XYZ file of C-alpha atoms in Angstrom:
557
model
C 0.000 0.000 0.000
C 1.517 3.313 -1.125
C 1.832 6.021 1.505
C 0.586 9.604 1.360
C 1.929 11.500 4.375
C -0.756 13.449 6.262
C -1.048 14.594 9.883
C -2.847 12.213 12.234
C -6.247 13.181 13.572
C -8.610 11.391 15.900
C -12.346 11.898 16.349
C -14.101 11.475 19.700
C -15.559 8.144 18.617
C -15.083 6.196 21.801
C -18.379 7.517 23.211
C -20.356 6.294 20.132
C -22.449 3.171 20.460
C -22.950 0.746 17.598
C -26.283 2.391 16.828
C -24.640 5.830 16.914
C -22.004 4.658 14.394
C -24.686 3.261 12.106
C -26.705 6.465 12.185
C -23.601 8.655 11.797
C -22.377 6.844 8.690
C -25.874 6.434 7.236
C -26.597 10.136 7.542
C -23.189 11.033 6.097
C -23.658 8.868 3.009
C -27.349 9.439 2.418
C -28.179 10.506 -1.132
C -24.681 9.869 -2.463
C -23.667 7.520 -5.284
C -20.530 6.626 -7.139
C -17.338 8.384 -6.221
C -19.134 10.768 -3.848
C -20.506 7.786 -1.916
C -17.100 6.180 -1.530
C -15.459 9.414 -0.372
C -18.195 10.161 2.140
C -18.168 6.555 3.360
C -14.461 6.370 4.164
C -14.437 9.781 5.865
C -17.359 8.988 8.159
C -16.023 5.491 8.723
C -12.646 6.810 9.910
C -14.272 9.404 12.150
C -16.721 6.906 13.640
C -13.942 4.402 14.433
C -11.454 7.040 15.612
C -9.009 5.925 12.878
C -6.301 7.793 10.985
C -7.171 6.198 7.651
C -10.427 4.986 6.143
C -10.358 3.277 2.758
C -12.301 1.289 0.223
C -10.308 -0.627 -2.382
C -11.248 -2.964 -5.223
C -9.217 -5.804 -6.640
C -7.934 -4.871 -10.113
C -10.186 -6.884 -12.465
C -7.386 -7.926 -14.798
C -4.844 -8.556 -12.013
C -6.078 -10.241 -8.803
C -2.692 -9.639 -7.164
C -3.203 -5.877 -7.131
C -5.773 -3.504 -5.627
C -6.616 0.161 -6.128
C -8.209 2.717 -3.822
C -11.646 3.883 -4.868
C -11.434 6.385 -2.000
C -8.974 6.951 0.849
C -9.436 9.433 3.719
C -6.187 10.118 5.555
C -5.947 12.329 8.611
C -8.520 14.897 7.571
C -8.640 14.949 3.755
C -9.220 12.805 0.737
C -6.252 11.370 -1.167
C -6.876 12.601 -4.687
C -4.206 10.563 -6.470
C -5.493 7.266 -7.914
C -3.386 4.834 -5.901
C -2.782 1.211 -6.862
C -0.746 -1.271 -4.818
C 0.451 -4.863 -4.615
C -1.630 -6.935 -2.207
C 1.276 -9.166 -1.220
C 2.962 -7.969 1.949
C -0.092 -6.022 3.187
C -2.863 -6.983 5.612
C -5.330 -6.529 2.733
C -3.956 -9.734 1.194
C -5.584 -11.711 4.019
C -9.076 -10.300 3.464
C -9.855 -12.432 0.404
C -9.924 -15.598 2.539
C -11.572 -14.040 5.618
C -14.701 -12.033 6.133
C -12.998 -9.882 8.799
C -9.297 -9.161 9.389
C -8.407 -7.337 12.626
C -5.070 -6.480 14.214
C -5.372 -4.327 17.335
C -1.611 -3.656 17.167
C 1.664 -4.956 15.717
C 0.826 -4.233 12.083
C 4.148 -2.477 11.406
C 6.149 -5.414 12.697
C 4.012 -7.968 10.877
C 4.013 -6.155 7.485
C 7.390 -4.439 7.104
C 6.971 -4.071 3.303
C 3.700 -2.110 3.528
C 4.817 1.430 2.682
C 1.692 3.189 3.992
C 1.840 1.342 7.301
C 5.505 2.153 7.806
C 5.504 5.783 6.679
C 2.344 6.807 8.565
C 3.167 4.708 11.618
C -0.090 2.772 11.415
C -0.148 -0.174 13.821
C -3.801 -1.199 13.999
C -5.931 -2.578 11.106
C -9.573 -3.528 10.667
C -11.142 -4.499 7.317
C -14.011 -6.580 5.972
C -14.330 -8.251 2.575
C -16.432 -6.813 -0.214
C -18.351 -9.676 -1.812
C -20.225 -9.626 -5.085
C -23.698 -11.049 -5.574
C -22.033 -14.301 -6.642
C -19.757 -14.356 -3.588
C -16.645 -13.278 -5.505
C -14.086 -11.172 -3.667
C -14.313 -7.612 -5.003
C -12.089 -5.779 -2.507
C -12.021 -4.535 1.057
C -13.447 -1.767 3.267
C -11.494 -0.824 6.373
C -9.666 1.544 8.697
C -6.090 1.900 10.041
C -4.807 3.765 13.067
C -1.566 4.440 14.902
C -3.223 3.740 18.225
C -4.898 0.423 18.963
C -8.420 0.035 17.636
C -10.991 -1.714 19.832
C -14.140 -2.325 17.811
C -16.942 -4.311 19.380
C -19.151 -6.762 17.490
C -21.780 -4.119 16.776
C -19.251 -1.811 15.107
C -17.912 -4.690 13.017
C -21.516 -5.463 12.027
C -21.991 -1.834 10.972
C -18.805 -2.080 8.911
C -20.164 -5.184 7.183
C -23.479 -3.460 6.457
C -21.743 -0.655 4.590
C -19.361 -3.161 2.971
C -22.444 -4.737 1.342
C -23.537 -1.300 0.135
C -20.017 -0.586 -1.203
C -19.902 -3.984 -2.956
C -23.237 -3.245 -4.641
C -21.880 0.114 -5.797
C -18.765 -1.556 -7.209
C -20.888 -4.086 -9.093
C -23.030 -1.257 -10.452
C -19.891 0.501 -11.695
C -18.699 -2.746 -13.261
C -22.014 -3.191 -15.061
C -21.943 0.382 -16.306
C -18.366 -0.062 -17.491
C -19.257 -3.322 -19.234
C -22.262 -1.649 -20.851
C -20.136 1.246 -22.093
C -17.538 -1.160 -23.428
C -20.241 -3.224 -25.117
C -21.774 -0.132 -26.681
C -18.344 1.011 -27.838
C -17.660 -2.427 -29.292
C -21.011 -2.386 -31.081
C -20.307 1.063 -32.502
C -16.852 -0.061 -33.611
C -18.328 -3.180 -35.216
C -20.996 -1.127 -36.995
C -18.352 1.287 -38.265
C -16.184 -1.606 -39.433
C -19.103 -3.292 -41.201
C -20.068 -0.019 -42.887
C -16.487 0.496 -44.060
C -16.317 -3.066 -45.379
C -19.629 -2.601 -47.212
C -18.340 0.534 -48.913
C -15.219 -1.259 -50.099
C -17.177 -4.386 -51.075
C -19.575 -2.254 -53.124
C -16.664 -0.840 -55.099
C -15.238 -4.327 -55.625
C -18.591 -5.707 -56.755
C -19.032 -2.807 -59.187
C -15.647 -3.570 -60.792
C -14.388 -0.105 -59.869
C -10.964 0.852 -61.242
C -8.198 -0.745 -59.206
C -6.692 2.567 -58.062
C -10.111 3.716 -56.796
C -10.581 0.488 -54.826
C -7.104 0.628 -53.273
C -7.516 4.307 -52.335
C -10.801 3.441 -50.624
C -9.155 0.600 -48.683
C -6.328 2.705 -47.250
C -8.636 5.570 -46.274
C -11.198 3.276 -44.614
C -8.461 1.360 -42.772
C -6.856 4.594 -41.601
C -10.043 6.032 -40.120
C -11.181 2.703 -38.656
C -7.930 1.888 -36.836
C -7.097 5.417 -35.748
C -3.916 5.361 -37.819
C -1.968 8.421 -38.881
C -0.752 6.798 -42.111
C -1.869 3.737 -44.064
C -0.315 2.169 -47.146
C -1.055 -0.678 -49.539
C 1.979 -2.243 -51.199
C 2.591 -4.879 -53.828
C 5.385 -7.446 -53.565
C 7.728 -7.485 -56.553
C 10.570 -9.897 -55.969
C 12.697 -8.452 -53.147
C 10.972 -5.063 -53.246
C 7.685 -3.460 -52.304
C 5.913 -0.817 -54.379
C 3.511 1.602 -52.676
C 0.320 1.457 -54.757
C -1.950 3.514 -52.471
C -1.535 5.635 -49.353
C -3.581 7.756 -46.934
C -2.713 10.277 -44.245
C -4.929 11.989 -41.688
C -2.889 15.172 -42.091
C -2.869 17.185 -45.321
C 0.694 18.200 -44.482
C 1.938 14.599 -44.700
C 2.362 13.126 -48.175
C 3.215 9.464 -48.686
C 5.021 8.921 -52.019
C 2.789 6.592 -54.040
C 4.850 4.669 -56.581
C 7.910 4.552 -54.317
C 9.756 1.221 -54.343
C 11.247 0.055 -51.018
C 13.614 -2.839 -50.370
C 11.765 -5.623 -48.587
C 14.534 -6.011 -45.979
C 13.962 -2.414 -44.812
C 10.174 -2.617 -44.650
C 10.046 -3.675 -40.945
C 6.507 -4.777 -40.004
C 5.393 -5.080 -43.636
C 8.318 -7.400 -44.282
C 7.229 -9.607 -41.364
C 3.672 -9.854 -42.713
C 4.838 -10.612 -46.258
C 7.438 -13.219 -45.303
C 5.346 -15.062 -42.693
C 1.986 -14.676 -44.413
C 0.538 -13.677 -41.006
C -0.535 -10.390 -39.369
C 2.360 -8.563 -37.713
C 2.989 -5.552 -35.489
C 5.868 -3.430 -34.161
C 5.152 -1.148 -31.191
C 8.493 0.652 -31.128
C 10.048 1.357 -34.511
C 12.363 3.926 -32.976
C 14.397 1.203 -31.273
C 14.192 -1.266 -34.178
C 17.731 -2.728 -34.359
C 17.554 -3.305 -38.110
C 16.577 0.267 -38.848
C 13.504 1.184 -40.878
C 13.487 2.380 -44.477
C 14.217 6.027 -45.193
C 10.593 6.832 -45.981
C 9.536 5.404 -42.593
C 12.027 7.654 -40.782
C 11.018 10.697 -42.809
C 7.338 10.151 -42.023
C 8.129 9.790 -38.306
C 6.394 6.431 -37.940
C 6.744 4.999 -34.433
C 4.473 1.947 -34.463
C 2.679 -0.075 -37.124
C 0.523 -3.113 -37.820
C 0.275 -5.014 -41.109
C -1.538 -7.933 -42.692
C -0.659 -9.768 -45.918
C -2.798 -9.801 -49.059
C -2.939 -13.304 -50.510
C -4.156 -13.973 -54.038
C -4.642 -17.597 -55.149
C -2.549 -18.862 -52.236
C 0.446 -16.583 -52.875
C 1.366 -13.386 -51.049
C 0.567 -10.498 -53.371
C 1.305 -7.592 -51.028
C 0.208 -6.093 -47.701
C -1.906 -3.432 -45.983
C -0.110 -1.440 -43.282
C -1.441 1.039 -40.708
C 1.046 3.265 -38.859
C 1.097 5.858 -36.090
C 3.496 8.724 -35.610
C 2.364 9.455 -32.038
C 3.717 7.629 -29.004
C 0.537 5.617 -28.451
C 0.766 2.256 -30.194
C -2.137 0.310 -31.660
C -4.488 -1.610 -29.341
C -4.269 -5.420 -29.192
C -5.531 -7.333 -32.227
C -5.568 -4.188 -34.411
C -3.686 -6.073 -37.101
C -6.490 -8.653 -37.290
C -8.980 -5.892 -38.182
C -7.000 -5.273 -41.353
C -7.595 -8.871 -42.437
C -11.144 -8.372 -43.736
C -10.004 -5.477 -45.935
C -7.061 -7.515 -47.189
C -9.469 -10.306 -48.183
C -11.612 -7.840 -50.164
C -8.538 -6.550 -51.972
C -7.408 -10.112 -52.683
C -10.830 -11.036 -54.060
C -10.968 -7.936 -56.254
C -7.475 -8.625 -57.595
C -8.323 -12.286 -58.199
C -11.504 -11.279 -60.032
C -9.619 -8.767 -62.133
C -6.931 -11.318 -62.910
C -9.558 -13.912 -63.832
C -11.265 -11.443 -66.162
C -7.957 -10.609 -67.806
C -7.134 -14.298 -68.207
C -10.621 -14.982 -69.565
C -10.289 -12.182 -72.097
C -6.837 -13.427 -73.100
C -8.161 -16.983 -73.341
C -10.969 -15.853 -75.625
C -8.484 -14.040 -77.839
C -6.310 -17.151 -77.995
C -9.314 -19.340 -78.826
C -10.312 -17.028 -81.672
C -6.727 -16.875 -82.917
C -6.388 -20.662 -82.644
C -9.616 -21.121 -84.621
C -8.417 -18.711 -87.287
C -5.061 -20.454 -87.487
C -6.745 -23.878 -87.700
C -8.929 -22.660 -90.574
C -5.894 -21.228 -92.359
C -4.004 -24.499 -91.874
C -6.909 -26.541 -93.233
C -7.180 -24.148 -96.140
C -3.450 -24.508 -96.887
C -3.595 -28.283 -96.550
C -6.593 -28.487 -98.875
C -4.990 -26.102 -101.362
C -1.606 -27.778 -101.377
C -2.869 -31.363 -101.120
C -6.291 -32.681 -102.052
C -7.277 -29.595 -104.082
C -4.237 -29.992 -106.343
C -4.982 -33.718 -106.712
C -8.566 -33.036 -107.750
C -7.399 -30.338 -110.157
C -4.922 -32.739 -111.773
C -7.641 -35.409 -112.020
C -10.036 -32.924 -113.660
C -7.396 -31.903 -116.242
C -6.647 -35.565 -117.012
C -10.359 -36.321 -117.452
C -10.801 -33.413 -119.909
C -7.859 -34.665 -121.961
C -9.195 -38.220 -121.936
C -12.650 -37.055 -123.002
C -11.166 -35.018 -125.866
C -9.134 -37.946 -127.119
C -12.046 -40.357 -126.959
C -14.249 -37.857 -128.804
C -11.669 -37.416 -131.592
C -10.931 -41.136 -131.733
C -7.272 -40.301 -132.057
C -5.774 -42.322 -129.254
C -6.506 -44.685 -126.391
C -7.440 -42.811 -123.144
C -6.548 -45.684 -120.810
C -3.309 -44.068 -119.626
C -5.087 -40.833 -118.714
C -7.829 -42.704 -116.897
C -5.191 -44.555 -114.881
C -3.691 -41.161 -113.961
C -7.095 -39.908 -112.834
C -7.493 -43.014 -110.671
C -4.129 -42.488 -109.017
C -4.790 -38.791 -108.390
C -8.141 -39.572 -106.804
C -6.574 -42.166 -104.514
C -3.912 -39.678 -103.486
C -6.534 -37.001 -102.898
C -8.543 -39.433 -100.785
C -5.431 -40.187 -98.726
C -4.765 -36.452 -98.301
C -8.335 -35.912 -97.088
C -8.060 -38.860 -94.707
C -4.887 -37.452 -93.169
C -6.468 -34.029 -92.906
C -9.532 -35.476 -91.168
C -7.234 -37.458 -88.883
C -5.664 -34.192 -87.741
C -9.058 -32.627 -87.082
C -10.673 -35.570 -85.321
C -9.300 -39.107 -85.694
C -11.850 -41.728 -86.690
C -10.368 -44.258 -84.286
C -11.217 -41.939 -81.378
C -14.865 -41.771 -82.405
C -15.183 -45.443 -83.233
C -13.057 -47.175 -80.589
C -12.347 -44.654 -77.806
C -9.418 -42.967 -76.105
C -7.229 -46.016 -75.424
C -6.864 -47.136 -79.080
C -6.515 -43.484 -80.205
C -3.610 -42.930 -77.789
C -1.971 -46.144 -78.964
C -2.352 -45.016 -82.602
C -0.776 -41.614 -82.021
C 2.031 -43.263 -80.028
C 2.799 -45.615 -82.953
C 3.024 -42.676 -85.361
C 5.562 -40.829 -83.144
C 9.099 -40.456 -84.468
C 10.538 -41.516 -81.098
C 9.811 -44.688 -79.095
C 6.717 -44.197 -76.912
C 5.610 -46.578 -74.145
C 1.907 -46.518 -73.319
C 1.759 -47.634 -69.680
C -1.979 -47.460 -69.046
C -5.113 -46.287 -70.842
C -8.829 -46.344 -69.979
C -10.631 -49.521 -70.967
C -14.120 -47.986 -70.863
C -15.582 -45.176 -72.940
C -15.626 -41.680 -71.494
C -17.658 -38.577 -72.423
C -16.735 -37.403 -75.923
C -15.394 -34.021 -74.790
C -13.158 -35.727 -72.213
C -11.788 -38.209 -74.772
C -11.079 -35.449 -77.295
C -9.262 -33.350 -74.672
C -7.213 -36.342 -73.483
C -6.301 -37.260 -77.054
C -5.077 -33.784 -77.934
C -3.046 -33.572 -74.723
C -1.153 -36.709 -75.781
C -0.875 -35.644 -79.428
C 0.405 -32.138 -78.638
C 2.799 -33.385 -75.943
C 4.337 -36.042 -78.210
C 4.632 -33.529 -81.048
C 6.559 -31.184 -78.733
C 8.754 -34.058 -77.532
C 9.671 -34.929 -81.111
C 10.329 -31.306 -82.085
C 12.060 -29.769 -79.071
C 12.940 -32.244 -76.311
C 15.863 -34.066 -77.957
C 14.545 -37.119 -76.124
C 15.280 -40.805 -76.717
C 11.932 -42.032 -75.380
C 8.610 -40.981 -73.913
C 5.962 -42.531 -71.668
C 2.183 -42.022 -71.748
C -0.244 -42.877 -68.974
C -3.985 -42.142 -68.859
C -6.176 -43.289 -65.979
C -9.538 -42.359 -64.500
C -9.336 -41.567 -60.777
C -11.699 -39.827 -58.341
C -13.998 -38.548 -61.042
C -11.269 -37.177 -63.294
C -9.145 -38.366 -66.195
C -5.427 -37.972 -65.452
C -3.197 -37.871 -68.531
C 0.557 -37.915 -67.998
C 3.224 -37.620 -70.708
C 6.900 -37.676 -69.706
C 10.189 -37.775 -71.607
C 13.917 -38.021 -70.902
C 14.843 -34.946 -72.920
C 16.594 -31.661 -72.181
C 13.734 -30.128 -70.146
C 13.380 -26.375 -69.683
C 9.935 -26.195 -71.323
C 7.992 -22.979 -70.652
C 4.194 -23.376 -70.821
C 3.794 -19.608 -71.249
C 5.486 -19.786 -74.629
C 4.081 -21.812 -77.484
C 0.572 -21.704 -78.857
C 0.143 -25.487 -78.611
C 0.433 -25.647 -74.810
C -1.633 -22.475 -74.397
C -4.311 -24.029 -76.588
C -4.355 -27.127 -74.376
C -4.676 -24.975 -71.260
C -7.626 -23.111 -72.762
C -9.280 -26.374 -73.819
C -8.855 -27.868 -70.332
C -10.038 -24.667 -68.635
C -13.247 -24.878 -70.630
C -13.851 -28.338 -69.144
C -12.952 -27.263 -65.602
C -9.598 -29.039 -65.746
C -6.010 -27.957 -65.534
C -2.498 -28.583 -66.780
C 0.778 -28.847 -64.855
C 4.177 -28.812 -66.513
C 7.312 -29.873 -64.625
C 10.394 -29.342 -66.782
C 13.644 -28.782 -64.849
C 16.578 -28.121 -67.200
C 18.448 -31.303 -68.090
C 15.935 -33.619 -66.381
C 13.201 -34.105 -68.936
C 9.625 -32.886 -68.973
C 6.473 -34.243 -67.325
C 3.083 -32.919 -68.376
C 0.021 -33.817 -66.296
C -3.513 -32.926 -67.354
C -6.552 -33.246 -65.092
C -9.928 -33.456 -66.858
C -13.160 -33.801 -64.832
C -15.217 -36.721 -66.139
C -18.613 -35.698 -64.717
């Protein structure tokens, strides 16, 4: 118990009976509530008991090992400083386990670490426990004196009566405090939900990216009580500031600035760990913050990562330049905004990929038509033209009766056979007949036999699958083996196709040079687009010097 030195005073209380004490205190506290009640109570209590000190103290709610004075009357005046003290080493520590603690003398010798007792020379102590409606220990109400106290049972009973009143007042204050905190939490939640709705509305309306990011940093700044907020994008070992907000017009955060990741302090922690992070004292950061952080005077900050499709895309950071750091869990509040940004970015990326895919599909269709046109022009069309010319010559010769037309008719026959073969090969490239007639397994075996390198077919489906699935699986194998023959410098390849868990898995691997890049080459991009249309996907593993493995997943249902 902390001491406040005041002169000792005694009231003529020895002549008071228990009833007199009850009336004296009751009249002195009548009509008072809250702090006024506590102050009046301890003053009249000390006077009625002839004590030097009267006090009421509550146990600190978050720390049961400490107590704080709600009111303390010492030698003629109220102690205005809000005093808090450790219970250990004081007689108050014994009250929690006893309804009444009384030492008529010897308090100084028994509690040498109690500062108030030692400084004021207090040697007598009387206190009763303050109990809540559930019986919990809330604190203590009591008196201390330099001279021995001699309370009778009636005075102790009076003390307990007013202890019940004081406990009820403490519980009322607790309920009011809880109500205020609940109302504040509800207001904060409503403000947060309103801010999230505003950002979500922009995201749903496909607002321009810069408008969405500006809205995020401003909403986060106002919601968290930050002085500065930023939204950055991760680019290798650097961070680029894409949007920023400041509560002061005099402070300008340089949008577009690129900062080394190693100097980004709390943002670096969020980006590297993929978890919310905070730093409460940037001034003493041993690594030293980035120059822009020092120039802005940032002293504390919280950050949360932005993850798009499982990868860290960037981060949202809120910072304060004042000494007060952010309250606990402030970094978690940024998470909902980060998720909205991630969703908007993912949607935008999906739209861009969809648009690009549509362009590629159109281009692939145009290219396929041009290829068919070239093949028809250079192959079957020329054969038919030659056959037509030969027929005209034969007809002319027969009409003139000049010469036998058998040789020309033989030429027409040969040209027609060649044209038929050209058309068959062309149709095979568009959609092989064996795929339609016999299914995916025989079609894969046929394309493997036509490959210019040895191909081992390990496994193929034995049952028929939906036509779209069989076509996609066939073209995966055909395109992969074509690439192996052209670019892999491989000595062999392996094909495996199996239905598993509702999907067709097609795997083509080779022992070639590796280093294949699926982003380059229209053939692979065409396969990806085809598989995307069926809800499937394509993975390419091609480490340099270790061959290439291509795995396609095609949903069957």
